mmCIF file of C-alpha atoms in Angstrom:
data_model
loop_
_atom_site.group_PDB
_atom_site.id
_atom_site.type_symbol
_atom_site.label_atom_id
_atom_site.label_comp_id
_atom_site.label_asym_id
_atom_site.label_seq_id
_atom_site.Cartn_x
_atom_site.Cartn_y
_atom_site.Cartn_z
ATOM 1 C CA MET A 822 60.370 164.885 38.936
ATOM 2 C CA THR A 823 61.247 161.592 40.627
ATOM 3 C CA ARG A 824 62.919 159.124 38.321
ATOM 4 C CA PRO A 825 61.483 155.589 38.047
ATOM 5 C CA GLY A 826 63.048 152.861 40.146
ATOM 6 C CA THR A 827 64.192 152.667 43.720
ATOM 7 C CA ARG A 828 66.150 155.159 45.759
ATOM 8 C CA HIS A 829 69.256 153.547 44.281
ATOM 9 C CA GLY A 830 68.347 154.894 40.844
ATOM 10 C CA PRO A 831 66.615 153.644 37.699
ATOM 11 C CA THR A 832 66.791 149.970 36.826
ATOM 12 C CA MET A 833 67.311 148.096 33.580
ATOM 13 C CA HIS A 834 63.553 147.362 33.646
ATOM 14 C CA ASP A 835 62.877 151.139 33.633
ATOM 15 C CA VAL A 836 65.141 151.617 30.610
ATOM 16 C CA ALA A 837 63.401 148.760 28.793
ATOM 17 C CA ALA A 838 59.971 150.289 29.444
ATOM 18 C CA ALA A 839 61.090 153.736 28.260
ATOM 19 C CA ALA A 840 62.683 152.350 25.093
ATOM 20 C CA GLY A 841 59.834 149.950 24.321
ATOM 21 C CA VAL A 842 62.067 146.877 24.255
ATOM 22 C CA SER A 843 62.731 143.855 26.442
ATOM 23 C CA GLN A 844 65.084 143.912 29.430
ATOM 24 C CA ALA A 845 67.290 141.375 27.635
ATOM 25 C CA THR A 846 67.644 143.762 24.690
ATOM 26 C CA VAL A 847 68.716 146.571 27.025
ATOM 27 C CA SER A 848 71.339 144.330 28.628
ATOM 28 C CA LEU A 849 72.781 143.208 25.297
ATOM 29 C CA VAL A 850 72.826 146.710 23.778
ATOM 30 C CA LEU A 851 74.390 148.466 26.770
ATOM 31 C CA ASN A 852 77.039 145.768 27.133
ATOM 32 C CA ASP A 853 77.845 145.685 23.421
ATOM 33 C CA ALA A 854 77.029 141.993 23.375
ATOM 34 C CA GLY A 855 74.306 141.898 20.754
ATOM 35 C CA GLY A 856 76.454 141.868 17.656
ATOM 36 C CA GLY A 857 74.423 142.889 14.604
ATOM 37 C CA ARG A 858 71.099 141.497 15.774
ATOM 38 C CA PHE A 859 69.638 144.915 16.660
ATOM 39 C CA SER A 860 68.849 147.779 14.322
ATOM 40 C CA GLU A 861 70.527 151.145 14.741
ATOM 41 C CA ASP A 862 67.144 152.618 15.678
ATOM 42 C CA THR A 863 66.793 150.135 18.541
ATOM 43 C CA ARG A 864 70.293 150.866 19.786
ATOM 44 C CA GLN A 865 69.662 154.606 19.751
ATOM 45 C CA ARG A 866 66.362 154.241 21.647
ATOM 46 C CA VAL A 867 68.042 152.172 24.350
ATOM 47 C CA HIS A 868 70.996 154.562 24.767
ATOM 48 C CA GLU A 869 68.744 157.638 24.758
ATOM 49 C CA ALA A 870 66.451 156.097 27.368
ATOM 50 C CA ALA A 871 69.443 155.201 29.558
ATOM 51 C CA ARG A 872 70.837 158.747 29.301
ATOM 52 C CA HIS A 873 67.440 160.343 29.983
ATOM 53 C CA LEU A 874 66.849 158.213 33.070
ATOM 54 C CA GLY A 875 70.427 158.458 34.321
ATOM 55 C CA TYR A 876 70.860 154.692 34.270
ATOM 56 C CA ARG A 877 74.302 153.317 35.057
ATOM 57 C CA THR A 878 75.460 149.826 34.183
ATOM 58 C CA ASN A 879 76.287 147.555 37.112
ATOM 59 C CA ALA A 880 80.066 147.383 37.381
ATOM 60 C CA HIS A 881 79.847 144.458 39.792
ATOM 61 C CA ALA A 882 77.773 142.500 37.286
ATOM 62 C CA LYS A 883 80.371 143.212 34.611
ATOM 63 C CA VAL A 884 83.089 141.783 36.845
ATOM 64 C CA LEU A 885 81.005 138.649 37.422
ATOM 65 C CA ARG A 886 80.386 138.277 33.700
ATOM 66 C CA ASP A 887 83.804 139.192 32.233
ATOM 67 C CA GLY A 888 86.143 138.548 35.148
ATOM 68 C CA VAL A 889 87.590 142.101 35.013
ATOM 69 C CA ALA A 890 86.338 145.620 35.674
ATOM 70 C CA GLY A 891 86.460 148.386 33.107
ATOM 71 C CA MET A 892 89.436 149.900 34.901
ATOM 72 C CA ILE A 893 93.214 149.852 34.723
ATOM 73 C CA GLY A 894 95.193 150.563 37.884
ATOM 74 C CA PHE A 895 97.992 153.121 37.949
ATOM 75 C CA VAL A 896 100.292 153.253 40.968
ATOM 76 C CA GLY A 897 103.087 155.832 41.101
ATOM 77 C CA ASP A 898 105.454 157.142 43.753
ATOM 78 C CA HIS A 899 105.538 160.918 43.154
ATOM 79 C CA VAL A 900 104.369 160.916 39.541
ATOM 80 C CA ALA A 901 101.198 162.954 40.071
ATOM 81 C CA THR A 902 103.006 165.668 42.049
ATOM 82 C CA ALA A 903 106.154 165.983 39.906
ATOM 83 C CA PRO A 904 106.305 169.190 37.824
ATOM 84 C CA PHE A 905 106.503 167.314 34.521
ATOM 85 C CA ALA A 906 106.198 163.551 35.152
ATOM 86 C CA GLY A 907 102.415 163.934 35.452
ATOM 87 C CA LYS A 908 102.343 163.806 31.664
ATOM 88 C CA ILE A 909 102.723 160.038 32.077
ATOM 89 C CA ILE A 910 99.267 159.905 33.685
ATOM 90 C CA GLU A 911 97.854 162.095 30.918
ATOM 91 C CA GLY A 912 99.023 159.642 28.247
ATOM 92 C CA ALA A 913 97.918 156.534 30.145
ATOM 93 C CA GLN A 914 94.515 157.993 30.931
ATOM 94 C CA ALA A 915 93.891 159.055 27.332
ATOM 95 C CA ARG A 916 94.700 155.578 26.005
ATOM 96 C CA ALA A 917 92.550 153.876 28.623
ATOM 97 C CA TRP A 918 89.634 156.169 27.798
ATOM 98 C CA GLU A 919 89.966 155.369 24.089
ATOM 99 C CA ALA A 920 89.486 151.711 25.029
ATOM 100 C CA GLY A 921 86.383 152.558 27.064
ATOM 101 C CA MET A 922 88.158 152.123 30.380
ATOM 102 C CA LEU A 923 88.958 154.320 33.363
ATOM 103 C CA LEU A 924 92.382 154.790 34.910
ATOM 104 C CA LEU A 925 92.294 154.276 38.676
ATOM 105 C CA THR A 926 95.258 156.350 39.894
ATOM 106 C CA VAL A 927 97.022 156.324 43.263
ATOM 107 C CA ASN A 928 100.008 158.531 44.064
ATOM 108 C CA THR A 929 101.725 156.851 47.011
ATOM 109 C CA GLY A 930 104.322 159.518 47.795
ATOM 110 C CA GLY A 931 106.773 156.684 48.352
ATOM 111 C CA ASP A 932 104.746 155.275 51.269
ATOM 112 C CA GLN A 933 105.095 151.480 51.071
ATOM 113 C CA ARG A 934 102.033 150.804 53.225
ATOM 114 C CA LEU A 935 99.880 152.982 50.985
ATOM 115 C CA GLU A 936 101.306 151.228 47.931
ATOM 116 C CA GLU A 937 100.483 147.790 49.349
ATOM 117 C CA ALA A 938 96.962 148.854 50.340
ATOM 118 C CA SER A 939 96.241 150.457 46.974
ATOM 119 C CA LEU A 940 97.450 147.419 45.047
ATOM 120 C CA GLU A 941 95.311 145.095 47.175
ATOM 121 C CA ALA A 942 92.279 147.339 46.601
ATOM 122 C CA MET A 943 92.866 147.423 42.850
ATOM 123 C CA LEU A 944 93.233 143.664 42.625
ATOM 124 C CA SER A 945 90.118 143.128 44.748
ATOM 125 C CA HIS A 946 88.210 145.318 42.284
ATOM 126 C CA LYS A 947 89.456 143.090 39.447
ATOM 127 C CA VAL A 948 91.282 145.766 37.449
ATOM 128 C CA ALA A 949 92.297 144.643 33.960
ATOM 129 C CA GLY A 950 95.955 145.368 34.739
ATOM 130 C CA VAL A 951 98.295 147.698 36.621
ATOM 131 C CA VAL A 952 100.812 150.304 35.482
ATOM 132 C CA TYR A 953 103.581 150.581 38.090
ATOM 133 C CA ALA A 954 105.220 153.981 37.540
ATOM 134 C CA SER A 955 108.167 155.968 38.876
ATOM 135 C CA MET A 956 108.777 159.719 38.906
ATOM 136 C CA TYR A 957 112.304 159.250 37.563
ATOM 137 C CA HIS A 958 114.100 156.494 35.669
ATOM 138 C CA GLN A 959 115.415 153.978 38.168
ATOM 139 C CA VAL A 960 115.652 150.247 38.826
ATOM 140 C CA VAL A 961 112.767 149.163 41.071
ATOM 141 C CA ASP A 962 111.654 146.128 43.037
ATOM 142 C CA VAL A 963 108.164 145.351 41.783
ATOM 143 C CA PRO A 964 105.738 143.846 44.336
ATOM 144 C CA ASP A 965 105.202 140.136 43.702
ATOM 145 C CA VAL A 966 101.434 140.586 43.930
ATOM 146 C CA LEU A 967 101.461 142.220 40.491
ATOM 147 C CA GLY A 968 102.162 138.806 39.037
ATOM 148 C CA GLU A 969 98.418 138.156 39.419
ATOM 149 C CA VAL A 970 97.456 140.589 36.627
ATOM 150 C CA PRO A 971 98.991 142.040 33.442
ATOM 151 C CA ALA A 972 101.451 144.666 34.700
ATOM 152 C CA VAL A 973 103.910 147.086 33.111
ATOM 153 C CA VAL A 974 106.719 149.015 34.818
ATOM 154 C CA LEU A 975 106.756 152.615 33.566
ATOM 155 C CA ASN A 976 109.648 155.100 33.564
ATOM 156 C CA ALA A 977 111.699 152.498 35.424
ATOM 157 C CA ARG A 978 113.090 148.986 35.043
ATOM 158 C CA ASP A 979 112.120 145.860 36.912
ATOM 159 C CA ARG A 980 115.130 144.574 38.839
ATOM 160 C CA SER A 981 113.941 140.963 38.726
ATOM 161 C CA GLY A 982 113.457 140.934 34.959
ATOM 162 C CA THR A 983 109.950 139.528 35.418
ATOM 163 C CA PHE A 984 107.806 142.388 34.162
ATOM 164 C CA PRO A 985 107.947 144.355 30.893
ATOM 165 C CA SER A 986 109.305 147.887 31.302
ATOM 166 C CA ILE A 987 109.065 151.175 29.430
ATOM 167 C CA ALA A 988 111.771 153.812 29.865
ATOM 168 C CA PRO A 989 113.431 156.724 28.036
ATOM 169 C CA SER A 990 116.564 155.968 26.014
ATOM 170 C CA GLU A 991 119.035 157.832 28.237
ATOM 171 C CA GLU A 992 122.141 156.901 26.245
ATOM 172 C CA LEU A 993 120.613 158.090 22.968
ATOM 173 C CA GLY A 994 119.469 161.276 24.693
ATOM 174 C CA GLY A 995 122.971 162.044 25.966
ATOM 175 C CA TYR A 996 124.349 161.347 22.510
ATOM 176 C CA THR A 997 121.787 163.613 20.803
ATOM 177 C CA ALA A 998 122.436 166.521 23.170
ATOM 178 C CA THR A 999 126.209 166.310 22.761
ATOM 179 C CA ARG A 1000 125.941 165.760 19.003
ATOM 180 C CA ARG A 1001 123.912 168.980 18.709
ATOM 181 C CA LEU A 1002 126.779 170.938 20.263
ATOM 182 C CA ILE A 1003 129.404 169.146 18.160
ATOM 183 C CA ASP A 1004 127.441 169.935 15.010
ATOM 184 C CA ALA A 1005 127.565 173.594 16.062
ATOM 185 C CA GLY A 1006 131.363 173.407 15.971
ATOM 186 C CA HIS A 1007 132.055 172.927 19.670
ATOM 187 C CA ARG A 1008 134.789 170.570 20.832
ATOM 188 C CA ARG A 1009 135.350 171.591 24.470
ATOM 189 C CA ILE A 1010 131.964 170.566 25.841
ATOM 190 C CA GLY A 1011 131.406 170.456 29.573
ATOM 191 C CA PHE A 1012 128.929 167.951 30.999
ATOM 192 C CA ILE A 1013 127.207 168.515 34.330
ATOM 193 C CA ASN A 1014 125.435 165.276 35.203
ATOM 194 C CA ILE A 1015 122.578 164.798 37.675
ATOM 195 C CA GLY A 1016 124.366 162.424 40.044
ATOM 196 C CA ASP A 1017 127.361 160.205 40.606
ATOM 197 C CA VAL A 1018 127.819 157.324 38.182
ATOM 198 C CA GLU A 1019 128.662 155.050 41.120
ATOM 199 C CA GLU A 1020 125.041 155.285 42.254
ATOM 200 C CA GLY A 1021 124.027 153.415 39.101
ATOM 201 C CA LEU A 1022 120.933 155.446 38.184
ATOM 202 C CA PRO A 1023 120.094 154.722 34.510
ATOM 203 C CA ALA A 1024 119.736 158.421 33.652
ATOM 204 C CA VAL A 1025 123.141 159.269 35.139
ATOM 205 C CA VAL A 1026 124.954 156.335 33.539
ATOM 206 C CA GLY A 1027 123.161 156.489 30.196
ATOM 207 C CA ARG A 1028 123.538 160.225 29.587
ATOM 208 C CA LEU A 1029 127.270 160.030 30.340
ATOM 209 C CA GLU A 1030 127.656 157.087 27.948
ATOM 210 C CA GLY A 1031 125.862 159.048 25.235
ATOM 211 C CA TYR A 1032 128.078 162.080 25.863
ATOM 212 C CA ARG A 1033 131.220 159.972 25.570
ATOM 213 C CA ARG A 1034 130.006 158.165 22.446
ATOM 214 C CA ALA A 1035 129.290 161.428 20.640
ATOM 215 C CA LEU A 1036 132.733 162.797 21.520
ATOM 216 C CA ALA A 1037 134.480 159.607 20.374
ATOM 217 C CA GLU A 1038 132.529 159.565 17.124
ATOM 218 C CA ALA A 1039 133.687 163.139 16.457
ATOM 219 C CA GLY A 1040 137.313 162.269 17.242
ATOM 220 C CA VAL A 1041 137.313 164.279 20.480
ATOM 221 C CA ASP A 1042 139.106 162.771 23.481
ATOM 222 C CA TYR A 1043 137.085 162.502 26.649
ATOM 223 C CA ASP A 1044 138.422 164.937 29.258
ATOM 224 C CA ASP A 1045 137.474 163.999 32.809
ATOM 225 C CA ASP A 1046 138.053 167.610 33.881
ATOM 226 C CA LEU A 1047 135.035 168.607 31.785
ATOM 227 C CA HIS A 1048 132.677 166.132 33.491
ATOM 228 C CA ARG A 1049 131.040 167.081 36.788
ATOM 229 C CA PRO A 1050 128.766 164.632 38.670
ATOM 230 C CA GLY A 1051 126.263 167.333 39.624
ATOM 231 C CA ASP A 1052 123.152 166.812 41.741
ATOM 232 C CA GLY A 1053 120.251 167.663 39.444
ATOM 233 C CA HIS A 1054 119.454 170.932 41.241
ATOM 234 C CA GLU A 1055 119.802 174.586 40.347
ATOM 235 C CA ASP A 1056 122.456 175.194 42.992
ATOM 236 C CA GLY A 1057 124.541 172.291 41.693
ATOM 237 C CA GLY A 1058 124.311 173.675 38.192
ATOM 238 C CA TYR A 1059 125.461 177.060 39.436
ATOM 239 C CA ARG A 1060 128.446 175.774 41.419
ATOM 240 C CA ASN A 1061 129.648 173.333 38.788
ATOM 241 C CA THR A 1062 129.381 175.889 36.006
ATOM 242 C CA LEU A 1063 131.483 178.324 38.019
ATOM 243 C CA ALA A 1064 134.118 175.623 38.515
ATOM 244 C CA LEU A 1065 134.208 174.711 34.815
ATOM 245 C CA MET A 1066 134.258 178.277 33.530
ATOM 246 C CA THR A 1067 136.970 179.535 35.882
ATOM 247 C CA GLY A 1068 139.333 176.659 35.102
ATOM 248 C CA PRO A 1069 142.415 176.962 32.871
ATOM 249 C CA LYS A 1070 140.553 175.792 29.732
ATOM 250 C CA PRO A 1071 136.876 176.669 30.064
ATOM 251 C CA PRO A 1072 134.426 174.953 27.713
ATOM 252 C CA THR A 1073 132.635 176.750 24.907
ATOM 253 C CA ALA A 1074 129.467 174.723 25.494
ATOM 254 C CA LEU A 1075 127.673 172.943 28.331
ATOM 255 C CA PHE A 1076 125.474 169.849 28.281
ATOM 256 C CA CYS A 1077 123.416 169.913 31.461
ATOM 257 C CA GLY A 1078 121.875 166.654 32.687
ATOM 258 C CA ASN A 1079 118.519 168.303 33.346
ATOM 259 C CA ASP A 1080 116.818 171.678 32.909
ATOM 260 C CA ARG A 1081 117.181 172.705 36.555
ATOM 261 C CA THR A 1082 120.940 172.251 36.224
ATOM 262 C CA ALA A 1083 120.827 174.383 33.078
ATOM 263 C CA TRP A 1084 118.936 177.074 34.990
ATOM 264 C CA GLY A 1085 121.759 177.218 37.519
ATOM 265 C CA ALA A 1086 124.283 177.295 34.663
ATOM 266 C CA TYR A 1087 122.546 180.329 33.142
ATOM 267 C CA GLN A 1088 122.837 182.174 36.449
ATOM 268 C CA ALA A 1089 126.503 181.261 36.903
ATOM 269 C CA LEU A 1090 127.380 182.390 33.389
ATOM 270 C CA ALA A 1091 125.573 185.697 33.963
ATOM 271 C CA SER A 1092 127.506 186.232 37.195
ATOM 272 C CA LEU A 1093 130.740 185.836 35.202
ATOM 273 C CA GLY A 1094 129.652 188.342 32.605
ATOM 274 C CA LEU A 1095 129.084 185.619 30.007
ATOM 275 C CA SER A 1096 125.937 185.294 27.924
ATOM 276 C CA VAL A 1097 124.020 182.380 26.392
ATOM 277 C CA PRO A 1098 124.600 181.541 23.577
ATOM 278 C CA ASP A 1099 126.932 184.373 22.514
ATOM 279 C CA ASP A 1100 129.709 183.204 24.825
ATOM 280 C CA VAL A 1101 128.633 179.722 25.871
ATOM 281 C CA SER A 1102 126.057 177.385 24.315
ATOM 282 C CA VAL A 1103 123.861 175.307 26.635
ATOM 283 C CA VAL A 1104 121.723 172.202 26.107
ATOM 284 C CA GLY A 1105 119.491 170.773 28.836
ATOM 285 C CA PHE A 1106 117.454 167.611 29.340
ATOM 286 C CA ASP A 1107 113.777 167.000 30.313
ATOM 287 C CA ASN A 1108 111.995 169.892 28.537
ATOM 288 C CA GLN A 1109 110.417 170.927 31.808
ATOM 289 C CA GLU A 1110 107.562 173.027 30.440
ATOM 290 C CA SER A 1111 107.390 175.342 33.448
ATOM 291 C CA LEU A 1112 111.071 176.214 33.015
ATOM 292 C CA ALA A 1113 112.814 175.534 29.685
ATOM 293 C CA PRO A 1114 110.717 177.836 27.449
ATOM 294 C CA TYR A 1115 110.937 180.692 29.952
ATOM 295 C CA LEU A 1116 114.699 180.933 30.373
ATOM 296 C CA ARG A 1117 116.225 183.803 28.413
ATOM 297 C CA PRO A 1118 117.106 182.700 25.850
ATOM 298 C CA GLY A 1119 114.774 179.690 25.637
ATOM 299 C CA LEU A 1120 116.622 176.475 26.407
ATOM 300 C CA THR A 1121 117.386 173.898 23.731
ATOM 301 C CA THR A 1122 116.746 170.601 25.488
ATOM 302 C CA LEU A 1123 115.722 166.956 25.192
ATOM 303 C CA LYS A 1124 112.080 166.081 25.806
ATOM 304 C CA LEU A 1125 111.184 163.101 27.963
ATOM 305 C CA PRO A 1126 108.356 161.430 25.964
ATOM 306 C CA PHE A 1127 106.112 160.918 28.983
ATOM 307 C CA VAL A 1128 102.760 161.085 27.156
ATOM 308 C CA ASP A 1129 103.811 158.481 24.588
ATOM 309 C CA MET A 1130 105.304 156.266 27.298
ATOM 310 C CA GLY A 1131 102.087 156.396 29.330
ATOM 311 C CA ARG A 1132 100.005 155.495 26.295
ATOM 312 C CA ARG A 1133 102.285 152.603 25.440
ATOM 313 C CA ALA A 1134 102.085 151.145 28.941
ATOM 314 C CA VAL A 1135 98.300 150.933 28.711
ATOM 315 C CA GLU A 1136 98.515 149.526 25.182
ATOM 316 C CA LEU A 1137 100.702 146.684 26.429
ATOM 317 C CA ILE A 1138 98.173 145.867 29.144
ATOM 318 C CA LEU A 1139 95.287 145.957 26.673
ATOM 319 C CA ALA A 1140 97.154 143.741 24.199
ATOM 320 C CA GLY A 1141 98.162 141.282 26.900
ATOM 321 C CA ASN A 1142 101.174 140.045 24.959
ATOM 322 C CA ALA A 1143 104.109 142.005 26.377
ATOM 323 C CA THR A 1144 107.400 140.130 26.620
ATOM 324 C CA PRO A 1145 108.316 139.486 30.276
ATOM 325 C CA GLY A 1146 111.511 141.268 31.273
ATOM 326 C CA HIS A 1147 111.782 143.232 28.022
ATOM 327 C CA THR A 1148 112.535 146.957 28.305
ATOM 328 C CA GLU A 1149 111.121 149.150 25.548
ATOM 329 C CA LEU A 1150 113.145 152.349 25.178
ATOM 330 C CA PHE A 1151 111.653 155.602 23.887
ATOM 331 C CA GLU A 1152 113.681 158.216 22.032
ATOM 332 C CA CYS A 1153 113.904 161.673 23.631
ATOM 333 C CA PRO A 1154 113.388 164.246 20.849
ATOM 334 C CA LEU A 1155 115.493 167.405 20.685
ATOM 335 C CA ILE A 1156 113.511 170.604 21.275
ATOM 336 C CA GLU A 1157 115.276 173.502 19.577
ATOM 337 C CA ARG A 1158 115.106 176.947 21.104
ATOM 338 C CA HIS A 1159 117.838 179.603 21.197
ATOM 339 C CA SER A 1160 120.589 178.528 23.591
ATOM 340 C CA VAL A 1161 123.013 177.098 21.003
ATOM 341 C CA ALA A 1162 125.179 179.149 18.628
ATOM 342 C CA HIS A 1163 127.730 177.988 16.085
ATOM 343 C CA LEU A 1164 131.266 178.267 17.409
ATOM 344 C CA GLN A 1165 132.596 180.232 14.442
ATOM 345 C CA HIS A 1166 129.992 182.894 15.138
ATOM 346 C CA LEU A 1167 131.060 183.367 18.730
ATOM 347 C CA PRO A 1168 133.195 186.325 19.791
ATOM 348 C CA THR A 1169 136.509 185.601 21.496
ATOM 349 C CA GLN A 1170 135.402 183.964 24.730
ATOM 350 C CA ARG A 1171 135.874 185.942 27.882
ATOM 351 C CA THR A 1172 137.165 184.071 30.882
ATOM 352 C CA GLY A 1173 135.185 184.795 34.009
ATOM 353 C CA THR A 1174 136.617 185.381 37.437
ATOM 354 C CA ALA A 1175 135.591 183.618 40.583
#
């Protein structure tokens, strides 16, 4: 059966005829602009007729009327392809959908030309705002063009201090991870970071600050020999764990700056004949769902609150009242599994050999 209307689909006139109302009534009902002037029966007839005919509202007309489209732009570097950062999109998309809007997502892969083109396209389509997201927590240079619309920097910080930002609380996360090991009786706690502090990455600097604060609070002196810069990869976790555990005073616990580092630590400990947590307790960071639950034993780790952060970014755009330059930090909750044991329950630690 051929639907009424032209080859471009049914028109508002077709919906009005099917529902037995005027075209003006259809327009007001479908655009939620009629207030309480129509009965529920009228509203239902209009919506049912539109669904039956396959009528779609004119997005271009909405832009002309309201000045914005029913879309929010989302531009990320490698967010959509990262093994766990994609949760940010999940949260942002869910919140946009709750507000009756779509999330227009572009993953640039770090290509600046693609980023520029996608932002221009989004602005030309009159998006209600743009979420500018990063795969990992870093300081970024936000394109000036985003000053034309409400914009929020997500999982990063705006270097210029112009745009509001949302990021994980790295310092609190490092503190929480170290505090968990201290509460289990450990005092010699090794820390394998995910980079060199000199590089200035917020995750690297913040997690080290949290580690040091927890030690100081417990009356434990910071020992530089127990801190390794690391590289955030499995191999770095393996090599640095070997170095720590074969030293003159090996630690009884390890705080690893991310879960991939912890994975390498597990392998290094096994190669030395040491087990987790019977000989050495381990805490990670990220709660990478494809990894942390499947290590044996399951890894106790900190969860990056990506879903909540994504939702909050869209909320700030919808509210339109975010404070320029303000960074909102999200707590990283501790996810308990089975990689931490109380020190008094440990057997006499065996020292591995290189």
